[in-house]
PDB file of C-alpha atoms and ligand atoms in Angstrom:
ATOM      1  CA  UNK A   1      20.415  52.745  88.248  1.00  0.00           C
ATOM      2  CA  UNK A   2      18.268  53.287  86.181  1.00  0.00           C
ATOM      3  CA  UNK A   3      15.866  56.404  86.124  1.00  0.00           C
ATOM      4  CA  UNK A   4      11.985  55.765  86.739  1.00  0.00           C
ATOM      5  CA  UNK A   5       9.626  57.922  85.168  1.00  0.00           C
ATOM      6  CA  UNK A   6       6.259  58.088  85.561  1.00  0.00           C
ATOM      7  CA  UNK A   7       4.443  57.991  82.819  1.00  0.00           C
ATOM      8  CA  UNK A   8       0.498  57.755  82.668  1.00  0.00           C
ATOM      9  CA  UNK A   9      -0.348  56.626  85.739  1.00  0.00           C
ATOM     10  CA  UNK A  10       3.011  53.844  87.067  1.00  0.00           C
ATOM     11  CA  UNK A  11       6.473  54.153  87.530  1.00  0.00           C
ATOM     12  CA  UNK A  12       8.603  52.723  85.041  1.00  0.00           C
ATOM     13  CA  UNK A  13      12.307  52.386  83.429  1.00  0.00           C
ATOM     14  CA  UNK A  14      13.405  55.060  81.881  1.00  0.00           C
ATOM     15  CA  UNK A  15      14.258  53.120  78.529  1.00  0.00           C
ATOM     16  CA  UNK A  16      10.823  51.865  78.619  1.00  0.00           C
ATOM     17  CA  UNK A  17       8.782  54.842  79.107  1.00  0.00           C
ATOM     18  CA  UNK A  18       7.667  55.491  74.906  1.00  0.00           C
ATOM     19  CA  UNK A  19       4.358  57.271  73.484  1.00  0.00           C
ATOM     20  CA  UNK A  20       2.932  56.051  70.894  1.00  0.00           C
ATOM     21  CA  UNK A  21       3.613  57.623  67.500  1.00  0.00           C
ATOM     22  CA  UNK A  22       0.335  58.359  66.979  1.00  0.00           C
ATOM     23  CA  UNK A  23       1.095  61.112  70.355  1.00  0.00           C
ATOM     24  CA  UNK A  24      -0.490  64.732  69.000  1.00  0.00           C
ATOM     25  CA  UNK A  25       2.332  65.934  71.721  1.00  0.00           C
ATOM     26  CA  UNK A  26       4.621  64.815  69.286  1.00  0.00           C
ATOM     27  CA  UNK A  27       2.691  64.933  65.915  1.00  0.00           C
ATOM     28  CA  UNK A  28       1.658  69.052  66.290  1.00  0.00           C
ATOM     29  CA  UNK A  29       2.850  70.015  70.314  1.00  0.00           C
ATOM     30  CA  UNK A  30      -0.277  69.437  70.913  1.00  0.00           C
ATOM     31  CA  UNK A  31       0.027  69.943  75.046  1.00  0.00           C
ATOM     32  CA  UNK A  32       1.741  70.928  77.921  1.00  0.00           C
ATOM     33  CA  UNK A  33       4.398  71.168  80.579  1.00  0.00           C
ATOM     34  CA  UNK A  34       6.256  72.280  83.497  1.00  0.00           C
ATOM     35  CA  UNK A  35      10.147  72.698  84.381  1.00  0.00           C
ATOM     36  CA  UNK A  36       9.947  72.421  88.612  1.00  0.00           C
ATOM     37  CA  UNK A  37      12.531  71.983  90.439  1.00  0.00           C
ATOM     38  CA  UNK A  38      13.442  70.516  94.369  1.00  0.00           C
ATOM     39  CA  UNK A  39      16.148  72.082  96.929  1.00  0.00           C
ATOM     40  CA  UNK A  40      16.967  69.970  99.267  1.00  0.00           C
ATOM     41  CA  UNK A  41      13.852  68.148 100.249  1.00  0.00           C
ATOM     42  CA  UNK A  42      11.137  70.320  99.366  1.00  0.00           C
ATOM     43  CA  UNK A  43       9.503  71.164  95.693  1.00  0.00           C
ATOM     44  CA  UNK A  44       9.763  74.740  94.970  1.00  0.00           C
ATOM     45  CA  UNK A  45       6.816  76.288  94.156  1.00  0.00           C
ATOM     46  CA  UNK A  46       4.904  73.138  92.826  1.00  0.00           C
ATOM     47  CA  UNK A  47       1.129  74.452  93.916  1.00  0.00           C
ATOM     48  CA  UNK A  48       1.937  77.855  91.440  1.00  0.00           C
ATOM     49  CA  UNK A  49       3.360  75.431  88.402  1.00  0.00           C
ATOM     50  CA  UNK A  50       0.068  73.009  89.131  1.00  0.00           C
ATOM     51  CA  UNK A  51      -1.530  75.993  88.995  1.00  0.00           C
ATOM     52  CA  UNK A  52      -0.074  76.767  85.830  1.00  0.00           C
ATOM     53  CA  UNK A  53      -0.285  73.912  83.944  1.00  0.00           C
ATOM     54  CA  UNK A  54      -4.020  73.289  84.768  1.00  0.00           C
ATOM     55  CA  UNK A  55      -4.603  77.522  83.389  1.00  0.00           C
ATOM     56  CA  UNK A  56      -2.743  75.955  79.673  1.00  0.00           C
ATOM     57  CA  UNK A  57      -4.065  73.143  79.528  1.00  0.00           C
ATOM     58  CA  UNK A  58      -8.054  74.631  79.967  1.00  0.00           C
ATOM     59  CA  UNK A  59      -7.314  77.529  77.576  1.00  0.00           C
ATOM     60  CA  UNK A  60      -5.837  74.473  75.489  1.00  0.00           C
ATOM     61  CA  UNK A  61      -9.291  72.491  75.726  1.00  0.00           C
ATOM     62  CA  UNK A  62      -6.748  69.507  77.530  1.00  0.00           C
ATOM     63  CA  UNK A  63      -8.223  67.568  80.375  1.00  0.00           C
ATOM     64  CA  UNK A  64      -5.688  66.467  82.994  1.00  0.00           C
ATOM     65  CA  UNK A  65      -6.901  63.172  84.172  1.00  0.00           C
ATOM     66  CA  UNK A  66      -5.736  63.883  87.666  1.00  0.00           C
ATOM     67  CA  UNK A  67      -6.612  66.528  90.182  1.00  0.00           C
ATOM     68  CA  UNK A  68      -4.155  69.128  91.256  1.00  0.00           C
ATOM     69  CA  UNK A  69      -3.619  67.210  94.467  1.00  0.00           C
ATOM     70  CA  UNK A  70      -3.566  63.652  92.558  1.00  0.00           C
ATOM     71  CA  UNK A  71      -0.410  65.306  89.999  1.00  0.00           C
ATOM     72  CA  UNK A  72       1.065  66.882  93.194  1.00  0.00           C
ATOM     73  CA  UNK A  73       1.371  63.630  94.488  1.00  0.00           C
ATOM     74  CA  UNK A  74       2.737  62.006  91.287  1.00  0.00           C
ATOM     75  CA  UNK A  75       5.705  64.501  91.358  1.00  0.00           C
ATOM     76  CA  UNK A  76       6.604  63.148  94.848  1.00  0.00           C
ATOM     77  CA  UNK A  77       5.986  59.736  94.508  1.00  0.00           C
ATOM     78  CA  UNK A  78       8.510  60.318  90.906  1.00  0.00           C
ATOM     79  CA  UNK A  79      10.952  62.483  93.574  1.00  0.00           C
ATOM     80  CA  UNK A  80      10.574  59.686  96.178  1.00  0.00           C
ATOM     81  CA  UNK A  81      10.982  56.675  93.667  1.00  0.00           C
ATOM     82  CA  UNK A  82      14.737  58.228  92.382  1.00  0.00           C
ATOM     83  CA  UNK A  83      16.101  59.528  95.208  1.00  0.00           C
ATOM     84  CA  UNK A  84      16.727  62.547  94.481  1.00  0.00           C
ATOM     85  CA  UNK A  85      17.096  65.860  97.137  1.00  0.00           C
ATOM     86  CA  UNK A  86      17.693  68.109  94.308  1.00  0.00           C
ATOM     87  CA  UNK A  87      15.927  67.546  91.425  1.00  0.00           C
ATOM     88  CA  UNK A  88      14.796  69.149  88.133  1.00  0.00           C
ATOM     89  CA  UNK A  89      11.018  68.171  87.282  1.00  0.00           C
ATOM     90  CA  UNK A  90       9.532  67.913  83.564  1.00  0.00           C
ATOM     91  CA  UNK A  91       5.509  68.114  83.815  1.00  0.00           C
ATOM     92  CA  UNK A  92       4.377  66.658  80.624  1.00  0.00           C
ATOM     93  CA  UNK A  93       0.726  66.732  79.908  1.00  0.00           C
ATOM     94  CA  UNK A  94       0.494  65.696  75.877  1.00  0.00           C
ATOM     95  CA  UNK A  95      -3.492  65.182  73.872  1.00  0.00           C
ATOM     96  CA  UNK A  96      -2.619  62.301  73.907  1.00  0.00           C
ATOM     97  CA  UNK A  97      -2.791  59.268  70.808  1.00  0.00           C
ATOM     98  CA  UNK A  98      -4.982  60.277  67.331  1.00  0.00           C
ATOM     99  CA  UNK A  99      -5.200  59.899  63.928  1.00  0.00           C
ATOM    100  CA  UNK A 100      -3.034  62.209  61.358  1.00  0.00           C
ATOM    101  CA  UNK A 101      -5.590  64.888  61.569  1.00  0.00           C
ATOM    102  CA  UNK A 102      -5.627  68.017  64.052  1.00  0.00           C
ATOM    103  CA  UNK A 103      -9.186  66.804  65.546  1.00  0.00           C
ATOM    104  CA  UNK A 104      -7.371  67.024  68.408  1.00  0.00           C
ATOM    105  CA  UNK A 105     -11.509  64.692  69.186  1.00  0.00           C
ATOM    106  CA  UNK A 106      -9.795  62.016  67.777  1.00  0.00           C
ATOM    107  CA  UNK A 107      -6.979  61.844  71.262  1.00  0.00           C
ATOM    108  CA  UNK A 108      -8.656  59.747  73.419  1.00  0.00           C
ATOM    109  CA  UNK A 109      -6.914  59.782  76.296  1.00  0.00           C
ATOM    110  CA  UNK A 110      -4.266  62.468  77.465  1.00  0.00           C
ATOM    111  CA  UNK A 111      -0.671  61.264  78.190  1.00  0.00           C
ATOM    112  CA  UNK A 112       0.414  62.347  81.193  1.00  0.00           C
ATOM    113  CA  UNK A 113       4.312  61.530  81.582  1.00  0.00           C
ATOM    114  CA  UNK A 114       7.081  62.769  84.984  1.00  0.00           C
ATOM    115  CA  UNK A 115      10.402  62.867  84.609  1.00  0.00           C
ATOM    116  CA  UNK A 116      12.596  64.170  87.386  1.00  0.00           C
ATOM    117  CA  UNK A 117      16.651  64.846  86.706  1.00  0.00           C
ATOM    118  CA  UNK A 118      19.350  66.418  87.884  1.00  0.00           C
ATOM    119  CA  UNK A 119      19.441  69.922  87.020  1.00  0.00           C
ATOM    120  CA  UNK A 120      22.473  71.058  84.606  1.00  0.00           C
ATOM    121  CA  UNK A 121      23.170  74.874  85.422  1.00  0.00           C
ATOM    122  CA  UNK A 122      24.356  77.371  83.702  1.00  0.00           C
ATOM    123  CA  UNK A 123      28.685  77.500  84.883  1.00  0.00           C
ATOM    124  CA  UNK A 124      29.404  79.339  87.872  1.00  0.00           C
ATOM    125  CA  UNK A 125      31.399  82.352  86.360  1.00  0.00           C
ATOM    126  CA  UNK A 126      27.534  82.853  84.498  1.00  0.00           C
ATOM    127  CA  UNK A 127      26.567  83.858  88.432  1.00  0.00           C
ATOM    128  CA  UNK A 128      30.146  85.189  89.573  1.00  0.00           C
ATOM    129  CA  UNK A 129      30.674  87.417  86.033  1.00  0.00           C
ATOM    130  CA  UNK A 130      27.632  87.475  84.569  1.00  0.00           C
ATOM    131  CA  UNK A 131      26.252  86.472  80.732  1.00  0.00           C
ATOM    132  CA  UNK A 132      26.283  88.255  77.647  1.00  0.00           C
ATOM    133  CA  UNK A 133      23.427  88.356  75.186  1.00  0.00           C
ATOM    134  CA  UNK A 134      21.961  89.697  72.212  1.00  0.00           C
ATOM    135  CA  UNK A 135      18.551  90.461  70.828  1.00  0.00           C
ATOM    136  CA  UNK A 136      17.808  88.519  67.762  1.00  0.00           C
ATOM    137  CA  UNK A 137      15.934  89.241  64.772  1.00  0.00           C
ATOM    138  CA  UNK A 138      13.113  85.943  65.410  1.00  0.00           C
ATOM    139  CA  UNK A 139      10.040  88.235  67.497  1.00  0.00           C
ATOM    140  CA  UNK A 140       8.072  86.678  70.774  1.00  0.00           C
ATOM    141  CA  UNK A 141       4.382  84.931  69.422  1.00  0.00           C
ATOM    142  CA  UNK A 142       2.174  87.577  68.770  1.00  0.00           C
ATOM    143  CA  UNK A 143       0.016  86.851  71.999  1.00  0.00           C
ATOM    144  CA  UNK A 144      -3.114  87.715  69.691  1.00  0.00           C
ATOM    145  CA  UNK A 145      -1.978  84.960  67.723  1.00  0.00           C
ATOM    146  CA  UNK A 146      -0.404  82.838  70.207  1.00  0.00           C
ATOM    147  CA  UNK A 147       0.271  83.560  73.583  1.00  0.00           C
ATOM    148  CA  UNK A 148       3.047  82.677  75.635  1.00  0.00           C
ATOM    149  CA  UNK A 149       1.446  82.652  78.453  1.00  0.00           C
ATOM    150  CA  UNK A 150       0.099  79.305  76.818  1.00  0.00           C
ATOM    151  CA  UNK A 151       2.762  76.941  78.109  1.00  0.00           C
ATOM    152  CA  UNK A 152       2.967  75.241  75.428  1.00  0.00           C
ATOM    153  CA  UNK A 153       5.305  71.443  73.829  1.00  0.00           C
ATOM    154  CA  UNK A 154       5.168  74.196  70.717  1.00  0.00           C
ATOM    155  CA  UNK A 155       8.722  75.406  71.735  1.00  0.00           C
ATOM    156  CA  UNK A 156      10.035  76.980  68.195  1.00  0.00           C
ATOM    157  CA  UNK A 157      10.005  80.908  68.396  1.00  0.00           C
ATOM    158  CA  UNK A 158      12.483  79.996  72.008  1.00  0.00           C
ATOM    159  CA  UNK A 159      13.672  77.855  69.141  1.00  0.00           C
ATOM    160  CA  UNK A 160      15.101  79.923  66.719  1.00  0.00           C
ATOM    161  CA  UNK A 161      15.303  82.543  69.729  1.00  0.00           C
ATOM    162  CA  UNK A 162      17.915  80.197  71.010  1.00  0.00           C
ATOM    163  CA  UNK A 163      19.910  78.613  67.405  1.00  0.00           C
ATOM    164  CA  UNK A 164      20.602  82.837  66.740  1.00  0.00           C
ATOM    165  CA  UNK A 165      22.025  83.443  69.768  1.00  0.00           C
ATOM    166  CA  UNK A 166      24.385  80.171  69.186  1.00  0.00           C
ATOM    167  CA  UNK A 167      24.906  81.766  66.401  1.00  0.00           C
ATOM    168  CA  UNK A 168      26.129  84.437  67.468  1.00  0.00           C
ATOM    169  CA  UNK A 169      28.507  83.248  70.246  1.00  0.00           C
ATOM    170  CA  UNK A 170      26.030  84.109  72.793  1.00  0.00           C
ATOM    171  CA  UNK A 171      24.384  81.660  75.050  1.00  0.00           C
ATOM    172  CA  UNK A 172      20.310  83.699  75.680  1.00  0.00           C
ATOM    173  CA  UNK A 173      18.746  85.819  73.559  1.00  0.00           C
ATOM    174  CA  UNK A 174      16.391  88.662  74.086  1.00  0.00           C
ATOM    175  CA  UNK A 175      13.674  88.953  72.544  1.00  0.00           C
ATOM    176  CA  UNK A 176      11.632  91.711  72.205  1.00  0.00           C
ATOM    177  CA  UNK A 177       7.687  91.782  70.622  1.00  0.00           C
ATOM    178  CA  UNK A 178       6.170  92.261  67.711  1.00  0.00           C
ATOM    179  CA  UNK A 179       6.527  95.996  67.856  1.00  0.00           C
ATOM    180  CA  UNK A 180      10.122  96.443  68.750  1.00  0.00           C
ATOM    181  CA  UNK A 181       9.407  96.099  72.520  1.00  0.00           C
ATOM    182  CA  UNK A 182      11.791  94.044  75.220  1.00  0.00           C
ATOM    183  CA  UNK A 183       9.670  90.938  75.690  1.00  0.00           C
ATOM    184  CA  UNK A 184      11.946  87.715  77.613  1.00  0.00           C
ATOM    185  CA  UNK A 185      14.164  85.669  77.447  1.00  0.00           C
ATOM    186  CA  UNK A 186      13.492  81.548  75.741  1.00  0.00           C
ATOM    187  CA  UNK A 187      13.668  79.961  79.019  1.00  0.00           C
ATOM    188  CA  UNK A 188      13.115  83.287  81.688  1.00  0.00           C
ATOM    189  CA  UNK A 189      12.066  86.969  82.193  1.00  0.00           C
ATOM    190  CA  UNK A 190      14.535  89.799  82.425  1.00  0.00           C
ATOM    191  CA  UNK A 191      14.492  92.558  84.913  1.00  0.00           C
ATOM    192  CA  UNK A 192      16.665  95.795  84.984  1.00  0.00           C
ATOM    193  CA  UNK A 193      17.729  98.108  87.894  1.00  0.00           C
ATOM    194  CA  UNK A 194      17.012 101.833  87.341  1.00  0.00           C
ATOM    195  CA  UNK A 195      18.265 104.261  90.256  1.00  0.00           C
ATOM    196  CA  UNK A 196      16.935 101.609  93.187  1.00  0.00           C
ATOM    197  CA  UNK A 197      13.916 100.253  90.988  1.00  0.00           C
ATOM    198  CA  UNK A 198      12.951  97.140  90.177  1.00  0.00           C
ATOM    199  CA  UNK A 199      11.345  97.078  86.702  1.00  0.00           C
ATOM    200  CA  UNK A 200      10.695  94.228  84.130  1.00  0.00           C
ATOM    201  CA  UNK A 201       7.993  93.960  80.633  1.00  0.00           C
ATOM    202  CA  UNK A 202       4.466  93.380  81.781  1.00  0.00           C
ATOM    203  CA  UNK A 203       3.246  90.705  80.533  1.00  0.00           C
ATOM    204  CA  UNK A 204       1.189  92.417  77.329  1.00  0.00           C
ATOM    205  CA  UNK A 205       4.450  92.679  75.405  1.00  0.00           C
ATOM    206  CA  UNK A 206       4.189  89.089  75.519  1.00  0.00           C
ATOM    207  CA  UNK A 207       6.206  87.027  77.565  1.00  0.00           C
ATOM    208  CA  UNK A 208       5.195  84.319  80.164  1.00  0.00           C
ATOM    209  CA  UNK A 209       4.194  84.891  83.763  1.00  0.00           C
ATOM    210  CA  UNK A 210       7.149  83.440  85.315  1.00  0.00           C
ATOM    211  CA  UNK A 211       7.053  81.947  89.280  1.00  0.00           C
ATOM    212  CA  UNK A 212      10.376  83.084  89.858  1.00  0.00           C
ATOM    213  CA  UNK A 213       9.501  85.985  88.330  1.00  0.00           C
ATOM    214  CA  UNK A 214       6.771  86.558  90.577  1.00  0.00           C
ATOM    215  CA  UNK A 215       8.491  85.853  93.474  1.00  0.00           C
ATOM    216  CA  UNK A 216      11.957  88.313  92.611  1.00  0.00           C
ATOM    217  CA  UNK A 217       9.645  90.583  92.067  1.00  0.00           C
ATOM    218  CA  UNK A 218       8.111  89.838  96.431  1.00  0.00           C
ATOM    219  CA  UNK A 219      11.709  89.948  96.992  1.00  0.00           C
ATOM    220  CA  UNK A 220      12.389  93.169  95.914  1.00  0.00           C
ATOM    221  CA  UNK A 221       8.860  94.264  97.928  1.00  0.00           C
ATOM    222  CA  UNK A 222      10.066  93.358 101.073  1.00  0.00           C
ATOM    223  CA  UNK A 223      13.929  94.890 100.167  1.00  0.00           C
ATOM    224  CA  UNK A 224      11.511  97.800 100.245  1.00  0.00           C
ATOM    225  CA  UNK A 225      12.536  98.598  96.564  1.00  0.00           C
ATOM    226  CA  UNK A 226      10.278  99.732  94.193  1.00  0.00           C
ATOM    227  CA  UNK A 227       8.827  97.618  91.678  1.00  0.00           C
ATOM    228  CA  UNK A 228       7.024  98.237  88.495  1.00  0.00           C
ATOM    229  CA  UNK A 229       5.657  96.998  85.072  1.00  0.00           C
ATOM    230  CA  UNK A 230       6.062  99.095  82.335  1.00  0.00           C
ATOM    231  CA  UNK A 231       7.408  98.693  78.466  1.00  0.00           C
ATOM    232  CA  UNK A 232      10.774  98.806  78.023  1.00  0.00           C
ATOM    233  CA  UNK A 233      12.667  99.419  74.634  1.00  0.00           C
ATOM    234  CA  UNK A 234      16.595  97.859  74.175  1.00  0.00           C
ATOM    235  CA  UNK A 235      17.782 101.766  74.808  1.00  0.00           C
ATOM    236  CA  UNK A 236      15.850 101.752  78.778  1.00  0.00           C
ATOM    237  CA  UNK A 237      18.258  98.007  79.074  1.00  0.00           C
ATOM    238  CA  UNK A 238      21.378  99.357  77.320  1.00  0.00           C
ATOM    239  CA  UNK A 239      21.330 102.426  79.865  1.00  0.00           C
ATOM    240  CA  UNK A 240      20.259 100.048  82.911  1.00  0.00           C
ATOM    241  CA  UNK A 241      21.932 100.297  86.529  1.00  0.00           C
ATOM    242  CA  UNK A 242      21.688  96.275  86.126  1.00  0.00           C
ATOM    243  CA  UNK A 243      19.949  94.307  84.889  1.00  0.00           C
ATOM    244  CA  UNK A 244      18.916  89.892  85.016  1.00  0.00           C
ATOM    245  CA  UNK A 245      17.145  87.240  83.661  1.00  0.00           C
ATOM    246  CA  UNK A 246      15.431  85.389  85.720  1.00  0.00           C
ATOM    247  CA  UNK A 247      13.279  80.958  85.413  1.00  0.00           C
ATOM    248  CA  UNK A 248      13.717  78.117  87.869  1.00  0.00           C
ATOM    249  CA  UNK A 249      16.280  76.759  85.455  1.00  0.00           C
ATOM    250  CA  UNK A 250      18.807  80.170  86.200  1.00  0.00           C
ATOM    251  CA  UNK A 251      17.981  81.175  89.442  1.00  0.00           C
ATOM    252  CA  UNK A 252      19.088  84.892  88.957  1.00  0.00           C
ATOM    253  CA  UNK A 253      21.684  85.142  86.281  1.00  0.00           C
ATOM    254  CA  UNK A 254      23.359  88.446  86.239  1.00  0.00           C
ATOM    255  CA  UNK A 255      23.782  90.115  82.414  1.00  0.00           C
ATOM    256  CA  UNK A 256      26.371  91.946  81.640  1.00  0.00           C
ATOM    257  CA  UNK A 257      26.580  93.233  78.412  1.00  0.00           C
ATOM    258  CA  UNK A 258      23.831  93.178  75.441  1.00  0.00           C
ATOM    259  CA  UNK A 259      24.322  93.771  72.020  1.00  0.00           C
ATOM    260  CA  UNK A 260      28.085  94.894  72.432  1.00  0.00           C
ATOM    261  CA  UNK A 261      27.218  97.749  75.316  1.00  0.00           C
ATOM    262  CA  UNK A 262      27.666  97.267  78.825  1.00  0.00           C
ATOM    263  CA  UNK A 263      25.273  97.435  81.871  1.00  0.00           C
ATOM    264  CA  UNK A 264      27.004 100.054  83.151  1.00  0.00           C
ATOM    265  CA  UNK A 265      30.378  98.715  85.075  1.00  0.00           C
ATOM    266  CA  UNK A 266      30.553  95.221  83.312  1.00  0.00           C
ATOM    267  CA  UNK A 267      29.965  93.016  87.066  1.00  0.00           C
ATOM    268  CA  UNK A 268      26.673  92.238  88.308  1.00  0.00           C
ATOM    269  CA  UNK A 269      24.954  95.009  90.343  1.00  0.00           C
ATOM    270  CA  UNK A 270      24.836  95.173  94.132  1.00  0.00           C
ATOM    271  CA  UNK A 271      21.057  94.487  93.592  1.00  0.00           C
ATOM    272  CA  UNK A 272      21.520  91.313  91.611  1.00  0.00           C
ATOM    273  CA  UNK A 273      23.404  89.719  94.400  1.00  0.00           C
ATOM    274  CA  UNK A 274      20.779  90.565  97.029  1.00  0.00           C
ATOM    275  CA  UNK A 275      18.295  89.342  95.167  1.00  0.00           C
ATOM    276  CA  UNK A 276      20.792  86.697  94.662  1.00  0.00           C
ATOM    277  CA  UNK A 277      21.165  85.945  98.044  1.00  0.00           C
ATOM    278  CA  UNK A 278      17.248  86.454  99.664  1.00  0.00           C
ATOM    279  CA  UNK A 279      15.924  83.553  96.641  1.00  0.00           C
ATOM    280  CA  UNK A 280      18.258  81.191  97.391  1.00  0.00           C
ATOM    281  CA  UNK A 281      17.147  81.323 101.439  1.00  0.00           C
ATOM    282  CA  UNK A 282      14.070  81.374  99.901  1.00  0.00           C
ATOM    283  CA  UNK A 283      14.148  77.973  97.844  1.00  0.00           C
ATOM    284  CA  UNK A 284      15.946  76.068 101.294  1.00  0.00           C
ATOM    285  CA  UNK A 285      13.191  77.811 103.093  1.00  0.00           C
ATOM    286  CA  UNK A 286       9.781  77.318 101.147  1.00  0.00           C
ATOM    287  CA  UNK A 287       8.278  74.360  99.113  1.00  0.00           C
ATOM    288  CA  UNK A 288       6.199  71.440  99.531  1.00  0.00           C
ATOM    289  CA  UNK A 289       9.091  68.854 101.654  1.00  0.00           C
ATOM    290  CA  UNK A 290       9.313  65.747 101.009  1.00  0.00           C
ATOM    291  CA  UNK A 291      11.423  62.076 101.869  1.00  0.00           C
ATOM    292  CA  UNK A 292      14.485  60.721  99.921  1.00  0.00           C
TER     293      UNK A 292
HETATM  294  N1  PXG B   1      10.186  82.670  79.788  1.00  0.00           N
HETATM  295  C1  PXG B   1       9.966  81.285  78.959  1.00  0.00           C
HETATM  296  C2  PXG B   1       8.990  81.356  77.674  1.00  0.00           C
HETATM  297  C3  PXG B   1       9.073  80.218  79.903  1.00  0.00           C
HETATM  298  O1  PXG B   1       9.699  78.700  78.638  1.00  0.00           O
HETATM  299  C4  PXG B   1      10.273  81.554  81.687  1.00  0.00           C
HETATM  300  C5  PXG B   1      10.547  82.142  81.273  1.00  0.00           C
HETATM  301  C6  PXG B   1      10.654  81.471  83.232  1.00  0.00           C
HETATM  302  O2  PXG B   1       9.257  80.817  84.013  1.00  0.00           O
HETATM  303  P1  PXG B   1       9.693  80.491  85.038  1.00  0.00           P
HETATM  304  O3  PXG B   1       8.158  80.296  86.007  1.00  0.00           O
HETATM  305  O4  PXG B   1      10.655  78.720  85.449  1.00  0.00           O
HETATM  306  O5  PXG B   1      10.393  81.707  86.243  1.00  0.00           O
HETATM  307  C7  PXG B   1      10.489  79.733  81.038  1.00  0.00           C
HETATM  308  C8  PXG B   1      10.303  79.519  82.157  1.00  0.00           C
HETATM  309  C9  PXG B   1      15.042  75.562  80.987  1.00  0.00           C
HETATM  310  C10 PXG B   1      13.266  75.571  80.703  1.00  0.00           C
HETATM  311  O6  PXG B   1      15.088  73.641  80.837  1.00  0.00           O
HETATM  312  C11 PXG B   1      13.054  76.336  81.314  1.00  0.00           C
HETATM  313  C12 PXG B   1      11.279  77.039  80.534  1.00  0.00           C
HETATM  314  C13 PXG B   1      10.914  76.313  79.156  1.00  0.00           C
HETATM  315  C14 PXG B   1      12.131  75.478  78.544  1.00  0.00           C
HETATM  316  C15 PXG B   1      13.300  74.877  79.445  1.00  0.00           C
HETATM  317  O7  PXG B   1      15.498  76.501  81.368  1.00  0.00           O
HETATM  318  N2  PXG B   1      10.594  78.319  81.259  1.00  0.00           N
END
């Protein structure tokens, strides 16, 4: 059976879900998005994702054509139409069709679509053995120029970094700020554990405040780990006891080598494993329930 896509208020077959070549989401990357997951019929952190989408849109002065509640209902309708209990959901709002100029006032109606599909994960050995990453030459966008808090359809900064990682033979990139401080990975936040404390760069390092990031910080506090946001250099990462990345798609993935330097004994760390377990549990208990 063909996948059903929610497009501007209707559920249509994927092969019929089409948008205009004049859509400014396509012409200029003028739009916002969210990547959300559901686990066993529970949409994880749905309201946090919807809030972040509205914040990104507010900064772009892009009016989302649904209320928060209607949007949550549309996500659930899309999951139900596809009978998906475990899914990756992509929520996209673009400026809509306009003319060939930048002027957003020419776009009279935003385009809203929701894709709910099966989730493609990193191979299982990434979680068992950990991942190798490298620092890439492309710095993360300057918050003063294009704030990484805006989850916009313009992801070229991250895509360039991803290409550089792939060219270096690893699946993920460590991105630094323009000043050379650790920021984040291409679609994931980064953490280290040092002397039993959990450390991650602060938002002003130029990163997206990930929803998984916030959840992991909460779980760590519940385990009585000290949690701090601190500016970090690569030296701090190379000499950490443990390192991992977090994101909706990746969840928590251990990192065991950075730029050829082994992190501790080059195995997923004990706190990382504890947090992975606690996160897994949270995804089974917590969330907006729906029936399929
Ligand atoms: N940083 C950036 C730049 C991101 O795009 C995260 C961190 C993690 O945030 P959450 O809220 O998911 O914990 C993201 C997440 C993917 C994918 O399929 C993920 C994201 C964007 C595009 C693709 O892995 N965003």
